[in-house]
PDB file of C-alpha atoms in Angstrom:
ATOM      1  CA  MET A 204       0.072   0.221   0.222  1.00  0.00           C
ATOM      2  CA  ASP A 205       1.746   3.722  -1.283  1.00  0.00           C
ATOM      3  CA  LEU A 206       1.140   5.513   2.293  1.00  0.00           C
ATOM      4  CA  ALA A 207       1.617   9.204   0.821  1.00  0.00           C
ATOM      5  CA  GLY A 208      -0.820  10.959   0.702  1.00  0.00           C
ATOM      6  CA  GLY A 209      -2.661   8.859   2.295  1.00  0.00           C
ATOM      7  CA  VAL A 210      -4.899   9.445   5.916  1.00  0.00           C
ATOM      8  CA  ALA A 211      -4.247   7.235   8.537  1.00  0.00           C
ATOM      9  CA  GLY A 212      -6.243   7.957  12.059  1.00  0.00           C
ATOM     10  CA  GLY A 213      -4.762   6.380  15.547  1.00  0.00           C
ATOM     11  CA  THR A 214      -6.296   6.209  19.396  1.00  0.00           C
ATOM     12  CA  GLY A 215      -4.070   6.264  22.571  1.00  0.00           C
ATOM     13  CA  ALA A 216      -2.192   8.840  20.423  1.00  0.00           C
ATOM     14  CA  GLY A 217      -0.789  10.781  23.667  1.00  0.00           C
ATOM     15  CA  GLY A 218       2.129   8.848  24.504  1.00  0.00           C
ATOM     16  CA  GLY A 219       4.178   6.030  23.936  1.00  0.00           C
ATOM     17  CA  ILE A 220       3.405   3.528  20.738  1.00  0.00           C
ATOM     18  CA  GLY A 221       0.888   5.736  19.808  1.00  0.00           C
ATOM     19  CA  ALA A 222       3.046   8.791  19.523  1.00  0.00           C
ATOM     20  CA  ALA A 223       6.073   6.953  17.435  1.00  0.00           C
ATOM     21  CA  VAL A 224       3.340   5.522  15.022  1.00  0.00           C
ATOM     22  CA  ALA A 225       1.675   9.237  14.141  1.00  0.00           C
ATOM     23  CA  ARG A 226       5.603  10.180  13.806  1.00  0.00           C
ATOM     24  CA  ARG A 227       6.384   7.313  11.940  1.00  0.00           C
ATOM     25  CA  LEU A 228       3.314   7.925   9.748  1.00  0.00           C
ATOM     26  CA  GLY A 229       3.558  11.650   8.905  1.00  0.00           C
ATOM     27  CA  ALA A 230       7.025  11.270   7.768  1.00  0.00           C
ATOM     28  CA  GLU A 231       6.029   9.221   5.276  1.00  0.00           C
ATOM     29  CA  GLY A 232       3.535  11.432   4.026  1.00  0.00           C
ATOM     30  CA  MET A 233       0.317  11.063   5.508  1.00  0.00           C
ATOM     31  CA  SER A 234      -1.901  13.109   7.007  1.00  0.00           C
ATOM     32  CA  LEU A 235      -2.876  12.422  10.297  1.00  0.00           C
ATOM     33  CA  VAL A 236      -6.475  11.804  12.956  1.00  0.00           C
ATOM     34  CA  LEU A 237      -4.992  11.819  16.040  1.00  0.00           C
ATOM     35  CA  ALA A 238      -7.134  10.810  19.681  1.00  0.00           C
ATOM     36  CA  ASP A 239      -5.923  10.588  22.688  1.00  0.00           C
ATOM     37  CA  ARG A 240      -8.015  11.414  26.626  1.00  0.00           C
ATOM     38  CA  SER A 241      -5.737  13.371  27.495  1.00  0.00           C
ATOM     39  CA  ARG A 242      -5.437  17.045  26.074  1.00  0.00           C
ATOM     40  CA  SER A 243      -1.727  18.360  27.264  1.00  0.00           C
ATOM     41  CA  LEU A 244      -0.738  15.069  26.153  1.00  0.00           C
ATOM     42  CA  LEU A 245      -2.421  14.671  22.589  1.00  0.00           C
ATOM     43  CA  ASP A 246      -0.901  18.325  22.083  1.00  0.00           C
ATOM     44  CA  ALA A 247       2.600  17.677  22.292  1.00  0.00           C
ATOM     45  CA  ALA A 248       2.287  14.402  20.015  1.00  0.00           C
ATOM     46  CA  ALA A 249       1.517  16.266  17.850  1.00  0.00           C
ATOM     47  CA  ASP A 250       4.014  18.768  17.950  1.00  0.00           C
ATOM     48  CA  SER A 251       6.542  16.379  17.859  1.00  0.00           C
ATOM     49  CA  VAL A 252       5.265  15.173  14.489  1.00  0.00           C
ATOM     50  CA  GLY A 253       5.954  18.484  12.465  1.00  0.00           C
ATOM     51  CA  ARG A 254       4.887  20.842  10.838  1.00  0.00           C
ATOM     52  CA  ASP A 255       4.543  20.064   7.374  1.00  0.00           C
ATOM     53  CA  VAL A 256       2.262  16.854   8.526  1.00  0.00           C
ATOM     54  CA  THR A 257      -1.926  18.555   8.356  1.00  0.00           C
ATOM     55  CA  ILE A 258      -2.734  16.716  11.031  1.00  0.00           C
ATOM     56  CA  VAL A 259      -6.479  17.398  13.632  1.00  0.00           C
ATOM     57  CA  THR A 260      -6.522  15.847  16.828  1.00  0.00           C
ATOM     58  CA  ALA A 261      -9.612  15.129  18.963  1.00  0.00           C
ATOM     59  CA  VAL A 262     -10.010  14.552  22.869  1.00  0.00           C
ATOM     60  CA  GLY A 263     -12.569  11.481  24.086  1.00  0.00           C
ATOM     61  CA  ASP A 264     -13.180   7.708  25.512  1.00  0.00           C
ATOM     62  CA  VAL A 265     -12.124   5.261  23.204  1.00  0.00           C
ATOM     63  CA  GLY A 266     -14.927   3.860  25.031  1.00  0.00           C
ATOM     64  CA  ASP A 267     -17.549   5.248  22.877  1.00  0.00           C
ATOM     65  CA  PRO A 268     -18.791   4.408  19.921  1.00  0.00           C
ATOM     66  CA  SER A 269     -19.406   8.117  18.894  1.00  0.00           C
ATOM     67  CA  HIS A 270     -15.713   9.019  19.566  1.00  0.00           C
ATOM     68  CA  HIS A 271     -14.839   7.028  16.741  1.00  0.00           C
ATOM     69  CA  ALA A 272     -17.458   8.437  14.104  1.00  0.00           C
ATOM     70  CA  SER A 273     -16.449  11.415  14.638  1.00  0.00           C
ATOM     71  CA  LEU A 274     -12.485  10.917  14.380  1.00  0.00           C
ATOM     72  CA  VAL A 275     -13.528   8.446  10.689  1.00  0.00           C
ATOM     73  CA  THR A 276     -15.575  11.675   9.914  1.00  0.00           C
ATOM     74  CA  ALA A 277     -12.754  13.998  10.077  1.00  0.00           C
ATOM     75  CA  ALA A 278     -10.454  11.250   8.175  1.00  0.00           C
ATOM     76  CA  GLU A 279     -13.569  11.803   5.348  1.00  0.00           C
ATOM     77  CA  ASP A 280     -13.100  15.248   5.021  1.00  0.00           C
ATOM     78  CA  LEU A 281      -8.584  15.379   4.694  1.00  0.00           C
ATOM     79  CA  GLY A 282      -9.406  12.798   1.876  1.00  0.00           C
ATOM     80  CA  GLY A 283     -10.417   9.053   3.130  1.00  0.00           C
ATOM     81  CA  LEU A 284      -9.278   6.953   5.741  1.00  0.00           C
ATOM     82  CA  THR A 285      -6.220   4.944   4.743  1.00  0.00           C
ATOM     83  CA  VAL A 286      -4.967   3.745   7.662  1.00  0.00           C
ATOM     84  CA  SER A 287      -6.305   3.184  11.134  1.00  0.00           C
ATOM     85  CA  VAL A 288      -4.164   2.301  14.459  1.00  0.00           C
ATOM     86  CA  GLN A 289      -6.431   1.268  17.240  1.00  0.00           C
ATOM     87  CA  ASN A 290      -3.688   1.544  20.047  1.00  0.00           C
ATOM     88  CA  ALA A 291      -5.699   2.691  23.281  1.00  0.00           C
ATOM     89  CA  GLY A 292      -4.236   0.805  25.843  1.00  0.00           C
ATOM     90  CA  VAL A 293      -4.018   0.471  29.656  1.00  0.00           C
ATOM     91  CA  TYR A 294      -3.709  -1.920  31.950  1.00  0.00           C
ATOM     92  CA  LEU A 295      -4.127  -1.939  36.460  1.00  0.00           C
ATOM     93  CA  PRO A 296      -2.398  -5.036  38.121  1.00  0.00           C
ATOM     94  CA  GLY A 297      -3.629  -7.098  41.030  1.00  0.00           C
ATOM     95  CA  LEU A 298      -4.770 -10.244  41.399  1.00  0.00           C
ATOM     96  CA  SER A 299      -7.802 -11.864  39.598  1.00  0.00           C
ATOM     97  CA  TRP A 300      -9.916 -11.843  42.974  1.00  0.00           C
ATOM     98  CA  GLU A 301      -8.804  -8.676  44.390  1.00  0.00           C
ATOM     99  CA  ILE A 302      -8.692  -6.265  41.131  1.00  0.00           C
ATOM    100  CA  PRO A 303     -11.737  -3.937  41.348  1.00  0.00           C
ATOM    101  CA  ILE A 304     -15.011  -4.891  39.173  1.00  0.00           C
ATOM    102  CA  GLU A 305     -14.737  -0.950  37.829  1.00  0.00           C
ATOM    103  CA  GLN A 306     -10.441  -1.316  37.340  1.00  0.00           C
ATOM    104  CA  TRP A 307     -11.839  -4.970  35.617  1.00  0.00           C
ATOM    105  CA  GLU A 308     -14.536  -2.907  34.049  1.00  0.00           C
ATOM    106  CA  LEU A 309     -12.079  -0.071  32.779  1.00  0.00           C
ATOM    107  CA  GLN A 310      -9.420  -2.679  30.849  1.00  0.00           C
ATOM    108  CA  PHE A 311     -12.327  -4.142  28.453  1.00  0.00           C
ATOM    109  CA  ARG A 312     -13.657  -0.515  27.725  1.00  0.00           C
ATOM    110  CA  VAL A 313     -10.266   0.832  26.602  1.00  0.00           C
ATOM    111  CA  ASN A 314      -8.761  -1.840  25.529  1.00  0.00           C
ATOM    112  CA  TYR A 315     -10.836  -4.607  24.329  1.00  0.00           C
ATOM    113  CA  TRP A 316     -14.578  -2.764  23.303  1.00  0.00           C
ATOM    114  CA  GLY A 317     -12.545   0.245  22.277  1.00  0.00           C
ATOM    115  CA  VAL A 318     -11.198  -2.064  19.696  1.00  0.00           C
ATOM    116  CA  VAL A 319     -14.026  -3.190  18.659  1.00  0.00           C
ATOM    117  CA  HIS A 320     -15.758   0.199  18.162  1.00  0.00           C
ATOM    118  CA  GLY A 321     -12.920   1.678  16.160  1.00  0.00           C
ATOM    119  CA  VAL A 322     -13.266  -1.959  13.513  1.00  0.00           C
ATOM    120  CA  ARG A 323     -16.689  -1.234  13.134  1.00  0.00           C
ATOM    121  CA  ALA A 324     -16.736   3.038  12.585  1.00  0.00           C
ATOM    122  CA  VAL A 325     -13.636   1.923  10.341  1.00  0.00           C
ATOM    123  CA  ALA A 326     -14.972  -0.571   8.207  1.00  0.00           C
ATOM    124  CA  GLY A 327     -17.607   0.579   7.329  1.00  0.00           C
ATOM    125  CA  VAL A 328     -16.018   3.180   4.962  1.00  0.00           C
ATOM    126  CA  MET A 329     -12.668   0.946   4.353  1.00  0.00           C
ATOM    127  CA  ASN A 330     -15.306  -1.343   2.637  1.00  0.00           C
ATOM    128  CA  ARG A 331     -16.665   0.855   0.728  1.00  0.00           C
ATOM    129  CA  ARG A 332     -13.667   2.040  -0.801  1.00  0.00           C
ATOM    130  CA  GLY A 333     -12.523  -1.032  -1.317  1.00  0.00           C
ATOM    131  CA  THR A 334      -9.194  -0.403   0.359  1.00  0.00           C
ATOM    132  CA  GLY A 335      -7.277   0.388   3.648  1.00  0.00           C
ATOM    133  CA  HIS A 336      -5.509  -1.451   6.861  1.00  0.00           C
ATOM    134  CA  VAL A 337      -6.864  -1.435  10.281  1.00  0.00           C
ATOM    135  CA  LEU A 338      -4.559  -2.580  13.177  1.00  0.00           C
ATOM    136  CA  ALA A 339      -5.298  -2.914  16.739  1.00  0.00           C
ATOM    137  CA  THR A 340      -2.323  -2.700  19.500  1.00  0.00           C
ATOM    138  CA  ALA A 341      -2.843  -5.998  21.444  1.00  0.00           C
ATOM    139  CA  SER A 342       0.452  -6.935  23.694  1.00  0.00           C
ATOM    140  CA  GLY A 343       2.328 -10.190  23.852  1.00  0.00           C
ATOM    141  CA  ALA A 344       0.495 -10.492  26.822  1.00  0.00           C
ATOM    142  CA  GLY A 345      -2.473 -11.612  24.217  1.00  0.00           C
ATOM    143  CA  LEU A 346      -0.450 -14.104  23.337  1.00  0.00           C
ATOM    144  CA  ILE A 347       0.972 -15.353  26.332  1.00  0.00           C
ATOM    145  CA  ALA A 348      -0.900 -15.596  30.004  1.00  0.00           C
ATOM    146  CA  THR A 349       1.153 -13.395  32.527  1.00  0.00           C
ATOM    147  CA  PRO A 350      -0.436 -14.182  36.364  1.00  0.00           C
ATOM    148  CA  ALA A 351      -1.520 -10.315  38.360  1.00  0.00           C
ATOM    149  CA  LEU A 352      -2.390  -8.732  35.024  1.00  0.00           C
ATOM    150  CA  ALA A 353      -5.341 -11.010  34.476  1.00  0.00           C
ATOM    151  CA  PRO A 354      -7.760  -7.931  32.854  1.00  0.00           C
ATOM    152  CA  TYR A 355      -5.088  -6.803  30.828  1.00  0.00           C
ATOM    153  CA  VAL A 356      -4.784  -9.773  29.867  1.00  0.00           C
ATOM    154  CA  SER A 357      -7.851 -11.685  28.552  1.00  0.00           C
ATOM    155  CA  SER A 358      -8.624  -8.293  26.611  1.00  0.00           C
ATOM    156  CA  LYS A 359      -5.708  -8.103  24.648  1.00  0.00           C
ATOM    157  CA  HIS A 360      -6.416 -12.095  24.062  1.00  0.00           C
ATOM    158  CA  ALA A 361      -9.851 -11.043  22.849  1.00  0.00           C
ATOM    159  CA  VAL A 362      -8.256  -8.440  20.835  1.00  0.00           C
ATOM    160  CA  VAL A 363      -6.453 -10.747  19.134  1.00  0.00           C
ATOM    161  CA  GLY A 364      -9.041 -12.760  18.813  1.00  0.00           C
ATOM    162  CA  LEU A 365     -11.534  -9.921  17.323  1.00  0.00           C
ATOM    163  CA  MET A 366      -8.506  -9.111  14.571  1.00  0.00           C
ATOM    164  CA  GLU A 367      -8.110 -12.582  13.380  1.00  0.00           C
ATOM    165  CA  THR A 368     -11.585 -12.600  12.860  1.00  0.00           C
ATOM    166  CA  VAL A 369     -11.933  -9.381  11.624  1.00  0.00           C
ATOM    167  CA  ARG A 370      -9.252 -10.681   9.016  1.00  0.00           C
ATOM    168  CA  HIS A 371     -11.324 -13.579   7.490  1.00  0.00           C
ATOM    169  CA  GLU A 372     -14.315 -11.302   7.191  1.00  0.00           C
ATOM    170  CA  LEU A 373     -12.835  -8.652   5.029  1.00  0.00           C
ATOM    171  CA  ALA A 374     -10.938 -11.519   3.034  1.00  0.00           C
ATOM    172  CA  ARG A 375     -14.230 -12.766   2.178  1.00  0.00           C
ATOM    173  CA  VAL A 376     -15.826  -9.280   1.791  1.00  0.00           C
ATOM    174  CA  SER A 377     -13.394  -6.691   1.052  1.00  0.00           C
ATOM    175  CA  PRO A 378      -9.931  -7.991   0.501  1.00  0.00           C
ATOM    176  CA  GLY A 379      -8.518  -4.950  -0.783  1.00  0.00           C
ATOM    177  CA  VAL A 380      -8.940  -4.273   3.502  1.00  0.00           C
ATOM    178  CA  ARG A 381      -6.484  -5.412   5.523  1.00  0.00           C
ATOM    179  CA  ALA A 382      -6.595  -6.198   9.339  1.00  0.00           C
ATOM    180  CA  SER A 383      -3.206  -6.768  11.249  1.00  0.00           C
ATOM    181  CA  VAL A 384      -3.223  -7.436  15.083  1.00  0.00           C
ATOM    182  CA  VAL A 385       0.112  -6.025  16.435  1.00  0.00           C
ATOM    183  CA  CYS A 386       1.827  -8.135  19.643  1.00  0.00           C
ATOM    184  CA  PRO A 387       4.620  -6.128  21.254  1.00  0.00           C
ATOM    185  CA  GLY A 388       7.089  -7.402  23.741  1.00  0.00           C
ATOM    186  CA  ASN A 389       8.510  -4.346  26.448  1.00  0.00           C
ATOM    187  CA  VAL A 390       8.364  -1.521  25.274  1.00  0.00           C
ATOM    188  CA  ARG A 391       9.833   1.930  27.402  1.00  0.00           C
ATOM    189  CA  THR A 392       6.087   3.811  27.835  1.00  0.00           C
ATOM    190  CA  PRO A 393       4.026   5.490  30.404  1.00  0.00           C
ATOM    191  CA  MET A 394       1.633   3.221  30.159  1.00  0.00           C
ATOM    192  CA  ALA A 395       1.936   2.392  33.455  1.00  0.00           C
ATOM    193  CA  ALA A 396       1.562   6.170  35.010  1.00  0.00           C
ATOM    194  CA  ASN A 397      -1.384   7.033  32.096  1.00  0.00           C
ATOM    195  CA  SER A 398      -2.584   3.935  33.675  1.00  0.00           C
ATOM    196  CA  LEU A 399      -2.752   4.858  37.083  1.00  0.00           C
ATOM    197  CA  ALA A 400      -4.216   8.815  36.290  1.00  0.00           C
ATOM    198  CA  VAL A 401      -6.879   7.715  33.545  1.00  0.00           C
ATOM    199  CA  ALA A 402      -8.504   4.957  36.516  1.00  0.00           C
ATOM    200  CA  GLY A 403      -7.914   7.991  38.945  1.00  0.00           C
ATOM    201  CA  VAL A 404      -5.532   6.152  41.111  1.00  0.00           C
ATOM    202  CA  ALA A 405      -3.587   7.835  43.611  1.00  0.00           C
ATOM    203  CA  GLU A 406      -2.183   5.472  45.908  1.00  0.00           C
ATOM    204  CA  GLU A 407      -2.428   2.057  44.569  1.00  0.00           C
ATOM    205  CA  HIS A 408      -3.028  -0.890  47.505  1.00  0.00           C
ATOM    206  CA  LEU A 409      -0.960  -4.077  46.104  1.00  0.00           C
ATOM    207  CA  SER A 410      -1.110  -7.630  47.858  1.00  0.00           C
ATOM    208  CA  PRO A 411       2.427  -8.320  47.710  1.00  0.00           C
ATOM    209  CA  VAL A 412       2.584 -11.204  45.057  1.00  0.00           C
ATOM    210  CA  ALA A 413       0.838  -8.302  42.719  1.00  0.00           C
ATOM    211  CA  GLN A 414       3.325  -5.215  43.902  1.00  0.00           C
ATOM    212  CA  GLN A 415       6.265  -8.008  42.862  1.00  0.00           C
ATOM    213  CA  VAL A 416       4.734  -8.246  39.453  1.00  0.00           C
ATOM    214  CA  ALA A 417       4.002  -4.826  38.878  1.00  0.00           C
ATOM    215  CA  GLU A 418       7.209  -4.046  39.912  1.00  0.00           C
ATOM    216  CA  GLN A 419       8.743  -6.608  37.314  1.00  0.00           C
ATOM    217  CA  VAL A 420       6.743  -5.450  34.349  1.00  0.00           C
ATOM    218  CA  ARG A 421       7.559  -2.051  35.077  1.00  0.00           C
ATOM    219  CA  ALA A 422      11.371  -2.524  34.899  1.00  0.00           C
ATOM    220  CA  GLY A 423      10.604  -4.104  32.144  1.00  0.00           C
ATOM    221  CA  ASN A 424       8.909  -1.739  30.311  1.00  0.00           C
ATOM    222  CA  ASP A 425      11.690   0.876  31.808  1.00  0.00           C
ATOM    223  CA  ALA A 426      13.939  -1.957  29.950  1.00  0.00           C
ATOM    224  CA  GLY A 427      12.338  -2.186  27.492  1.00  0.00           C
ATOM    225  CA  GLU A 428      12.421  -0.840  23.216  1.00  0.00           C
ATOM    226  CA  ASP A 429      11.978   2.615  21.999  1.00  0.00           C
ATOM    227  CA  PRO A 430       8.522   2.477  21.084  1.00  0.00           C
ATOM    228  CA  SER A 431      10.036   3.411  17.381  1.00  0.00           C
ATOM    229  CA  THR A 432      10.502   0.193  17.143  1.00  0.00           C
ATOM    230  CA  VAL A 433       7.003  -0.590  16.917  1.00  0.00           C
ATOM    231  CA  ALA A 434       6.046   1.896  15.019  1.00  0.00           C
ATOM    232  CA  ASP A 435       8.284   0.893  11.926  1.00  0.00           C
ATOM    233  CA  ALA A 436       7.011  -2.443  12.585  1.00  0.00           C
ATOM    234  CA  ILE A 437       3.348  -1.354  11.829  1.00  0.00           C
ATOM    235  CA  VAL A 438       4.765   0.971   8.697  1.00  0.00           C
ATOM    236  CA  ASP A 439       6.122  -2.535   7.389  1.00  0.00           C
ATOM    237  CA  ALA A 440       3.234  -4.179   7.682  1.00  0.00           C
ATOM    238  CA  VAL A 441       0.566  -1.986   5.851  1.00  0.00           C
ATOM    239  CA  ARG A 442       3.362  -2.162   3.209  1.00  0.00           C
ATOM    240  CA  THR A 443       3.247  -5.891   3.094  1.00  0.00           C
ATOM    241  CA  GLY A 444      -0.011  -6.485   4.585  1.00  0.00           C
ATOM    242  CA  ARG A 445       1.337  -9.058   6.829  1.00  0.00           C
ATOM    243  CA  PHE A 446      -1.477 -10.135   9.884  1.00  0.00           C
ATOM    244  CA  TRP A 447       0.879 -10.930  12.429  1.00  0.00           C
ATOM    245  CA  VAL A 448       3.228  -7.652  14.308  1.00  0.00           C
ATOM    246  CA  LEU A 449       5.712  -9.312  16.331  1.00  0.00           C
ATOM    247  CA  PRO A 450       8.471  -6.229  16.579  1.00  0.00           C
ATOM    248  CA  GLN A 451      10.371  -8.255  19.203  1.00  0.00           C
ATOM    249  CA  PRO A 452      11.391 -12.088  18.708  1.00  0.00           C
ATOM    250  CA  GLU A 453      10.734 -13.015  22.085  1.00  0.00           C
ATOM    251  CA  VAL A 454       7.170 -12.713  21.452  1.00  0.00           C
ATOM    252  CA  ALA A 455       6.795 -15.062  19.148  1.00  0.00           C
ATOM    253  CA  LEU A 456       8.901 -17.587  20.966  1.00  0.00           C
ATOM    254  CA  GLY A 457       6.843 -17.027  24.053  1.00  0.00           C
ATOM    255  CA  ALA A 458       3.409 -18.288  21.859  1.00  0.00           C
ATOM    256  CA  LEU A 459       5.595 -21.479  19.997  1.00  0.00           C
ATOM    257  CA  ASP A 460       6.403 -22.672  24.073  1.00  0.00           C
ATOM    258  CA  ARG A 461       3.182 -22.050  25.786  1.00  0.00           C
ATOM    259  CA  VAL A 462       1.701 -23.804  21.573  1.00  0.00           C
ATOM    260  CA  GLN A 463       4.228 -27.057  22.364  1.00  0.00           C
ATOM    261  CA  ARG A 464       3.020 -27.239  25.819  1.00  0.00           C
ATOM    262  CA  ILE A 465      -0.962 -27.276  24.716  1.00  0.00           C
ATOM    263  CA  ILE A 466       0.506 -30.389  22.496  1.00  0.00           C
ATOM    264  CA  ASP A 467       2.309 -32.096  25.259  1.00  0.00           C
ATOM    265  CA  GLY A 468      -0.313 -31.727  27.806  1.00  0.00           C
ATOM    266  CA  ARG A 469       2.353 -29.397  29.610  1.00  0.00           C
ATOM    267  CA  GLU A 470       1.303 -26.785  32.353  1.00  0.00           C
ATOM    268  CA  PRO A 471       1.719 -23.108  31.661  1.00  0.00           C
ATOM    269  CA  VAL A 472       4.915 -21.434  32.320  1.00  0.00           C
ATOM    270  CA  ASP A 473       4.909 -18.486  34.277  1.00  0.00           C
ATOM    271  CA  PHE A 474       7.459 -16.111  32.229  1.00  0.00           C
ATOM    272  CA  LEU A 475       7.474 -13.745  35.254  1.00  0.00           C
ATOM    273  CA  ALA A 476       8.292 -16.628  37.948  1.00  0.00           C
TER     274      ALA A 476
END
């Protein structure tokens, strides 16, 4: 797919992977419609893209279908949506039975329903045009389960299943429209702090086991790959039409180990143990 002159939309564009994707797509000559919950983060991300790129920004909640409809309208006004990157995500650690139900619901609202609403909004215009590419950022946690992150792991597994199904459906209905799922490993992003802010959590009160896992996960993020690695992989996937986008090979190896354990009837491995 030729990116230059096209229009890309992205959620969760205020920082980390979302902002890196915006910069990368802008450098490819695309106009951008960027969305985030935070006006300050969104403006900073837009400023980092460059002044020669046409950018429309919108603050909103990805759990609201009308927000996605407005993003599609803005993209159509710029010439027609070419690429959509559903990237918004949050994670809040804790043991499955200790995480407050409202935190479960928030993570599914953002991580899963945000993608569902996004896909539903963009599929109509892309299918009518007969071309386009919709990508959703899941996570390595969408392929490999870890402790103390049950809502995040569950919602990201759901995104993987959703996007694989969408890929099959588009192949039958509109072969010129592609779908991809992005499953990064550890990436340096402000996601931990941003997630607490979105949830309105000023101070965490985690059990010792959950606290240990939270510290491991956040340390892994801090030592992770630069977000540009994921942005480069996304652009390559759009150009090649590839479905599985795994910027770090260790995620694929972990998924392969999981499948082999299923075949062998062995216990699942705890990669954080």
